[in-house]
Short mmCIF file of C-alpha atoms in Angstrom, two decimals:
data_model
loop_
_atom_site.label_atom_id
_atom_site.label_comp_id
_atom_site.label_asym_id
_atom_site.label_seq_id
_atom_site.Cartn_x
_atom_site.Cartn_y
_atom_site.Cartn_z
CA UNK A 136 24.99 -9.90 -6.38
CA UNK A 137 24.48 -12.92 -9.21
CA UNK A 138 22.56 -15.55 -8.14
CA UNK A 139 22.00 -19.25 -9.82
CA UNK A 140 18.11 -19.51 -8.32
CA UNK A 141 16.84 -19.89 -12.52
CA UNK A 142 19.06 -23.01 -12.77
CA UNK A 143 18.93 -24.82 -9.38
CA UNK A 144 15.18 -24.06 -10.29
CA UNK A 145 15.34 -25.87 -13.40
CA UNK A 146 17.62 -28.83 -12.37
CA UNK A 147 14.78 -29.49 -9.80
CA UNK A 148 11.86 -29.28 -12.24
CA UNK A 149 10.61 -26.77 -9.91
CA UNK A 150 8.41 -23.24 -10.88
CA UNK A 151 8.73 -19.91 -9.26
CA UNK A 152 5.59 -20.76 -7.35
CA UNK A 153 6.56 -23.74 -6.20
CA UNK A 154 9.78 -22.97 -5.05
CA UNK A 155 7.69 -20.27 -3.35
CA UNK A 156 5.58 -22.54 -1.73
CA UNK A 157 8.68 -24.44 -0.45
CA UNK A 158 10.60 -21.76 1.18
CA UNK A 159 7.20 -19.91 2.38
CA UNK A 160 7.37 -16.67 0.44
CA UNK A 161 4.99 -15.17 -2.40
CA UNK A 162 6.07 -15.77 -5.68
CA UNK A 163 7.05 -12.29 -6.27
CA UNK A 164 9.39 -12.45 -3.79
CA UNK A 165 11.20 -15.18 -5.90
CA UNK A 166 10.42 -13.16 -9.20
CA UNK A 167 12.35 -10.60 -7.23
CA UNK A 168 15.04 -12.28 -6.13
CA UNK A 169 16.15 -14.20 -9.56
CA UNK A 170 15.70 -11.07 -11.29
CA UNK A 171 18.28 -9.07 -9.21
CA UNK A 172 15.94 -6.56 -7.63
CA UNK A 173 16.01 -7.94 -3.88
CA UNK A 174 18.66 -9.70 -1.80
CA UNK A 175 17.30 -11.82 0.15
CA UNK A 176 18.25 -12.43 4.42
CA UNK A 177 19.98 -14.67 5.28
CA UNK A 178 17.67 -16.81 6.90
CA UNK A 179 16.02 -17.13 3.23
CA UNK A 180 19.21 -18.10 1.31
CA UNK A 181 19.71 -21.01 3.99
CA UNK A 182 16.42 -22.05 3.58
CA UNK A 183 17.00 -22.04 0.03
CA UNK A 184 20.39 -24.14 0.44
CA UNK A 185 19.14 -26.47 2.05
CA UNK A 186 16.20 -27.17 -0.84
CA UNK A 187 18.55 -27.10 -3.28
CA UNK A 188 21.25 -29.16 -1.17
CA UNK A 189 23.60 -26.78 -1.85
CA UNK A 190 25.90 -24.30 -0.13
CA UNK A 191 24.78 -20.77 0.17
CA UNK A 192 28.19 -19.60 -2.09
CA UNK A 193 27.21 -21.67 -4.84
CA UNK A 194 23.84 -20.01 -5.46
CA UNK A 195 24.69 -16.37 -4.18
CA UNK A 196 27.82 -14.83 -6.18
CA UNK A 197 29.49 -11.49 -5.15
CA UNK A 198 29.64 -8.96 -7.89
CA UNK A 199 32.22 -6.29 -8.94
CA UNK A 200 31.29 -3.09 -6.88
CA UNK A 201 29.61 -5.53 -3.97
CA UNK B 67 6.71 -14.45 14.55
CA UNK B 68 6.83 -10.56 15.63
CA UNK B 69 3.90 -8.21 15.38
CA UNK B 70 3.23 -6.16 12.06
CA UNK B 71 1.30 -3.85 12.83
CA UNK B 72 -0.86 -4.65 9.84
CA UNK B 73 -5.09 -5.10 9.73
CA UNK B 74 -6.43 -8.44 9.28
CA UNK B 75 -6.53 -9.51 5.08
CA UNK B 76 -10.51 -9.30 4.26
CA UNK B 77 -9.84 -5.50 5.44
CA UNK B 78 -8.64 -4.76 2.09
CA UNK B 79 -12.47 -6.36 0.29
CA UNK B 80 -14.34 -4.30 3.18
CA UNK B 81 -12.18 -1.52 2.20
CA UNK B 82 -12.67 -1.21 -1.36
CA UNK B 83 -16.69 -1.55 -0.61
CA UNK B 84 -16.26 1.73 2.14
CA UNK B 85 -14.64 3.19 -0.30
CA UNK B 86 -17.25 2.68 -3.51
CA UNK B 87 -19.76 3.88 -0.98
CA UNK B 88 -18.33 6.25 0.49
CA UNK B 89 -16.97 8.10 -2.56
CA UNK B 90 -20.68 8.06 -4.10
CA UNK B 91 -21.63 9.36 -0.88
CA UNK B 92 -19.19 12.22 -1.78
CA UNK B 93 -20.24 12.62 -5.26
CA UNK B 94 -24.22 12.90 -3.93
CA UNK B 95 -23.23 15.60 -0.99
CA UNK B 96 -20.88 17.95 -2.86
CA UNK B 97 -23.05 18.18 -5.82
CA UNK B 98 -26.63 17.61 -4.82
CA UNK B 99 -26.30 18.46 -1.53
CA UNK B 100 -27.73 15.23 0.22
CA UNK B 101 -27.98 14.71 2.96
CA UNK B 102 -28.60 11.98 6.08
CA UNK B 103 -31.89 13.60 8.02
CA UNK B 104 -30.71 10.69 10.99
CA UNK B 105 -27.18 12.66 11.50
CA UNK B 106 -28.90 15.84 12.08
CA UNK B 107 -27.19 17.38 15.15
CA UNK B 108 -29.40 20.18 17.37
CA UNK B 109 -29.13 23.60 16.69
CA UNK B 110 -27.75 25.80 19.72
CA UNK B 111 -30.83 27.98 21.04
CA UNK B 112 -29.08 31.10 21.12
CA UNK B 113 -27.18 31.95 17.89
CA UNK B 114 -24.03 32.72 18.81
CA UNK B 115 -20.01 32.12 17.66
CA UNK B 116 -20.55 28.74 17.41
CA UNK B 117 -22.94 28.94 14.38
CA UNK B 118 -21.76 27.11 11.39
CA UNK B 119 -24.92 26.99 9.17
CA UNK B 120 -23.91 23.46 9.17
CA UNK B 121 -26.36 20.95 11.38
CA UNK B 122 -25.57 17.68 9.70
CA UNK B 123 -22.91 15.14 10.04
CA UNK B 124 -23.32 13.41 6.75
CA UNK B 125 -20.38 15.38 4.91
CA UNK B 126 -17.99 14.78 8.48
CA UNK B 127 -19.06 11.28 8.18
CA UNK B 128 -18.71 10.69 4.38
CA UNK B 129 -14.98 11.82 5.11
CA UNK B 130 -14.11 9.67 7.31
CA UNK B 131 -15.46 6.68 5.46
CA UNK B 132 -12.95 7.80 2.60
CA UNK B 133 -9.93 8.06 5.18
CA UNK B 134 -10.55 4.56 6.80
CA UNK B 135 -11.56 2.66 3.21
CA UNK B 136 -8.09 3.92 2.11
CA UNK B 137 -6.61 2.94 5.27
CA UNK B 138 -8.00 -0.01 5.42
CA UNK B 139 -6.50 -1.15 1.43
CA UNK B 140 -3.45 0.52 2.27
CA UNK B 141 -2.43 -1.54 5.60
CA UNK B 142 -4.40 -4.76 5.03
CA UNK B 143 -2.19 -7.80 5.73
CA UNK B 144 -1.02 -9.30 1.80
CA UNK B 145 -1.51 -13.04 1.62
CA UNK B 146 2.22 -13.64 2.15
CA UNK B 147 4.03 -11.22 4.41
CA UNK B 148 7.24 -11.63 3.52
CA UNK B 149 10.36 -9.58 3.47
CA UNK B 150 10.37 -8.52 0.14
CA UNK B 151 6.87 -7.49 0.79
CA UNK B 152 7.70 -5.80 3.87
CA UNK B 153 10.31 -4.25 1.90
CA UNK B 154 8.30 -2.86 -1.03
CA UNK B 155 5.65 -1.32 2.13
CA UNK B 156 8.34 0.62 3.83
CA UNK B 157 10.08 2.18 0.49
CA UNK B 158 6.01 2.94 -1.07
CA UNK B 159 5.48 4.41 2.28
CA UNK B 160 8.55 6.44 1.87
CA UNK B 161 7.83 7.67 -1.96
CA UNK B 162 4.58 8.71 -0.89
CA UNK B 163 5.52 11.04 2.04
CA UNK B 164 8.06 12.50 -0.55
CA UNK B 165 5.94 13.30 -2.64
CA UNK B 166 3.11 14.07 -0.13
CA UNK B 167 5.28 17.01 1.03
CA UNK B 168 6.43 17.82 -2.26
CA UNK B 169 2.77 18.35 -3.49
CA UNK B 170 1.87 20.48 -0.12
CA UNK B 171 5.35 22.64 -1.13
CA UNK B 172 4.03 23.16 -4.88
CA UNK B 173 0.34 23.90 -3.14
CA UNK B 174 2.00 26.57 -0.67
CA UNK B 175 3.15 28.44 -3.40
CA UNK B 176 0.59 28.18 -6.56
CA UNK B 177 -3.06 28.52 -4.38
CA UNK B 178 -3.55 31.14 -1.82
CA UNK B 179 -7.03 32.28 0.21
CA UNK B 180 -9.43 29.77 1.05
CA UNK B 181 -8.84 27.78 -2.24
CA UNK B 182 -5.57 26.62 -0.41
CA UNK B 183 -7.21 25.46 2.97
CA UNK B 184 -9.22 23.35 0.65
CA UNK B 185 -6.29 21.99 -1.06
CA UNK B 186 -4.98 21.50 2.83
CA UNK B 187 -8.32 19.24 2.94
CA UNK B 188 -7.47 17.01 0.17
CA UNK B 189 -3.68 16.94 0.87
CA UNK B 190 -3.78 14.74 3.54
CA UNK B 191 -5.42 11.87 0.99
CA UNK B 192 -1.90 12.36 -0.95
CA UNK B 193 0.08 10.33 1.35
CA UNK B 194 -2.46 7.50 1.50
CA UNK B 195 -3.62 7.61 -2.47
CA UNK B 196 0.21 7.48 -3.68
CA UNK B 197 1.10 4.52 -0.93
CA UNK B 198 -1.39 2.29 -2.21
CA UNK B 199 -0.86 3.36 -5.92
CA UNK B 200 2.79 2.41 -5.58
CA UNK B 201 2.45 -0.38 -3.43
CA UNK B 202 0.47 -2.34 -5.57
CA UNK B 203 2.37 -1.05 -8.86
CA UNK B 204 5.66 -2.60 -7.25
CA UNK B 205 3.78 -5.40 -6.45
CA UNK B 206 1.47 -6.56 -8.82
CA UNK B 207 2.39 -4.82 -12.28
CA UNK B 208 6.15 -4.40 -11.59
CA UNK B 209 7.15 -7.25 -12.22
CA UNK B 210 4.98 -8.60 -15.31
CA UNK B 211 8.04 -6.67 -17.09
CA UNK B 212 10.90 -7.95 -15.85
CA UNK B 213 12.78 -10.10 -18.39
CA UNK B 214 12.46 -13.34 -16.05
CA UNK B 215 9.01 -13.37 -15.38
CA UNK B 216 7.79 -16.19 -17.15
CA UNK B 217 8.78 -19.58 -15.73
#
């Protein structure tokens, strides 16, 4: 699964921590996330749609072999 | 929020401070034989099958300050328990049973007499020592190289 979390990140102004703070996870977890090595539930991707104002199929992309 | 079966977060402090003193506890009894006089237990009057040469508790207590410490750092609440977190605890916890068993297999079949009972002894550390070791790898160090990191 792609994700856009790096750009909707920087659009916002907004660090990993930070958008960790905002969405109540360690920073890690973000880390994680952007980088590909965790999908998140889907309670987290809303949360994360609605702080970027966005819908959840705009920042989460299937991928060939998904 | 549901229960998570985890210990409280200064656990993991009060565990590393067991564990310093616990392990130089170790060090002190299986080298220089020390001992607590306090945990001396009574001797049975009539020697019997029941005598083990073996009247003090410091060495039973010593061990289980060792067990706990490590329990204690391994199951200590993180400052954010989140999924990902909760995901990195149940695959560490699987890795280290693998290769808890996979240690005992290799011990069944390279030590043999009393040497392997003592093996036995230390064995059951395994599961607990590689937990925490890959916990806090995937963690902590994991992702310091992963291409993204900086931000």
């Amino acid at each position: 699964m792609k994700n856009t979390i790096k750009v909707e990140r920087a659009i916002m102004n907004m660090t990993q921590a930070e958008l960790a703070e905002k969405i109540n996870v360690s920073r890690q977890t973000v880390n994680a996330i952007e980088t590909g090595r965790f999908v998140p539930s889907t309670v987290l991707a809303l949360k994360m749609s609605r702080l970027f104002q966005k819908p959840v199929n705009e920042i989460f992309e299937l991928e060939k072999g998904d | 929020m549901k229960k998570d079966l985890l210990l409280p977060r200064w656990c993991r402090i009060a565990g590393v401070i067991l564990l310093i003193v616990s392990l130089v506890l170790f060090v002190a009894w299986a080298n220089y034989s020390f001992q607590f006089n306090f945990l001396n237990t009574p001797k049975p009057k009539q020697p019997g099958s029941f005598d083990f040469n073996n009247y003090n508790l410091t060495d039973e207590f010593t061990i289980t300050g060792i067990i706990l410490s490590l329990f204690m750092i391994a199951f200590s609440r993180q400052k954010r328990e989140d999924e990902y977190v909760r995901y990195i605890r149940l695959r560490s916890l699987q890795i280290s049973v693998y290769v808890n068993y996979a240690v005992l297999l290799i011990i069944i079949f390279t030590v043999y007499g009393l040497g392997f009972l003592e093996m036995l002894l230390y064995n059951f550390l395994t599961i607990l020592i590689i937990f925490i070791v890959v916990f806090y790898f995937n963690l902590h160090i994991k992702p310091l190289f992963s291409k993204t990191s900086k931000a």
